[in-house]
Amino acid sequence: METMKKPNIPAFLLWEYDLNTFNYDKSYKIVIERVLERGTMEDWKEIVHYYPHEKIIETIEWSAQLQNRDKEFSKLFLKSDYFDVL
């Protein structure tokens, strides 16, 4: 059986899901939202490398959990050159 590729983020961010069967591609909004809310810089790096920027921006706009301040910061941070120098 082939192992599905998945982002390397801490299991506690998705504590209520069975990560053995969790689909990181179909449930991208959940993953991205959790990382933006509670993740570390390493978790941010992981989602930026795993998901296209368009999906991250879409999730930021979609999220009812993120405060406007956090949405604006997230969009600004994604546009910065921080991830280009990694």
Coordinates of C-alpha atoms in Angstrom, one line a residue:
M1 CA 0.0 0.0 0.0
E2 CA 1.4 3.4 -1.0
T3 CA 1.7 6.0 1.8
M4 CA -0.1 9.3 1.0
K5 CA 2.1 12.4 1.1
K6 CA 1.0 14.8 3.9
P7 CA 2.3 17.9 5.5
N8 CA 4.4 17.4 8.5
I9 CA 2.4 19.3 11.1
P10 CA 1.8 18.3 14.8
A11 CA -1.1 15.9 15.4
F12 CA -2.4 18.0 18.2
L13 CA -3.5 20.6 15.7
L14 CA -6.0 18.1 14.3
W15 CA -6.6 16.3 17.6
E16 CA -10.3 15.3 16.8
Y17 CA -9.5 13.5 13.6
D18 CA -8.2 10.0 12.9
L19 CA -4.9 11.0 11.1
N20 CA -4.5 7.5 9.7
T21 CA -7.5 8.2 7.4
F22 CA -7.5 12.0 7.3
N23 CA -7.3 13.4 3.8
Y24 CA -5.0 16.4 3.9
D25 CA -5.9 17.4 0.3
K26 CA -9.7 17.3 0.6
S27 CA -9.7 18.9 4.1
Y28 CA -7.1 21.6 3.3
K29 CA -9.2 24.4 4.8
I30 CA -9.2 22.7 8.2
V31 CA -5.4 22.1 8.1
I32 CA -4.6 25.6 6.9
E33 CA -7.0 27.3 9.4
R34 CA -5.5 25.4 12.3
V35 CA -2.0 26.2 11.4
L36 CA -2.8 29.9 10.9
E37 CA -4.6 29.9 14.3
R38 CA -2.3 27.8 16.4
G39 CA 0.8 26.7 14.4
T40 CA 4.4 27.6 14.7
M41 CA 6.7 29.1 12.0
E42 CA 7.7 25.5 11.1
D43 CA 4.0 24.6 10.6
W44 CA 3.6 27.7 8.4
K45 CA 6.5 26.7 6.3
E46 CA 5.0 23.2 6.0
I47 CA 1.7 24.4 4.7
V48 CA 3.3 27.0 2.4
H49 CA 5.3 24.2 0.8
Y50 CA 2.5 21.7 0.7
Y51 CA -0.5 23.8 -0.5
P52 CA -0.7 26.4 -3.3
H53 CA -0.8 30.0 -2.3
E54 CA -4.3 30.2 -3.9
K55 CA -5.7 27.6 -1.5
I56 CA -4.1 29.4 1.5
I57 CA -5.6 32.7 0.5
E58 CA -9.0 31.1 -0.2
T59 CA -9.0 29.6 3.2
I60 CA -8.1 32.9 4.9
E61 CA -11.0 34.6 3.1
W62 CA -13.4 31.6 3.9
S63 CA -12.5 31.3 7.6
A64 CA -15.1 32.4 10.1
Q65 CA -12.6 31.4 12.9
L66 CA -9.8 33.8 12.1
Q67 CA -10.1 37.4 13.3
N68 CA -9.8 40.1 10.6
R69 CA -6.5 41.2 12.2
D70 CA -5.1 37.6 11.7
K71 CA -6.5 37.4 8.2
E72 CA -4.8 40.6 7.2
F73 CA -1.5 39.6 8.8
S74 CA -1.6 36.2 7.2
K75 CA -2.2 37.6 3.7
L76 CA 0.6 40.2 4.2
F77 CA 3.0 37.6 5.5
L78 CA 2.3 35.3 2.6
K79 CA 3.2 38.1 0.2
S80 CA 6.5 38.8 2.0
D81 CA 9.7 37.4 0.8
Y82 CA 10.2 35.4 4.1
F83 CA 9.3 32.1 2.4
D84 CA 11.5 32.8 -0.6
V85 CA 14.7 32.9 1.4
L86 CA 14.1 29.6 3.2

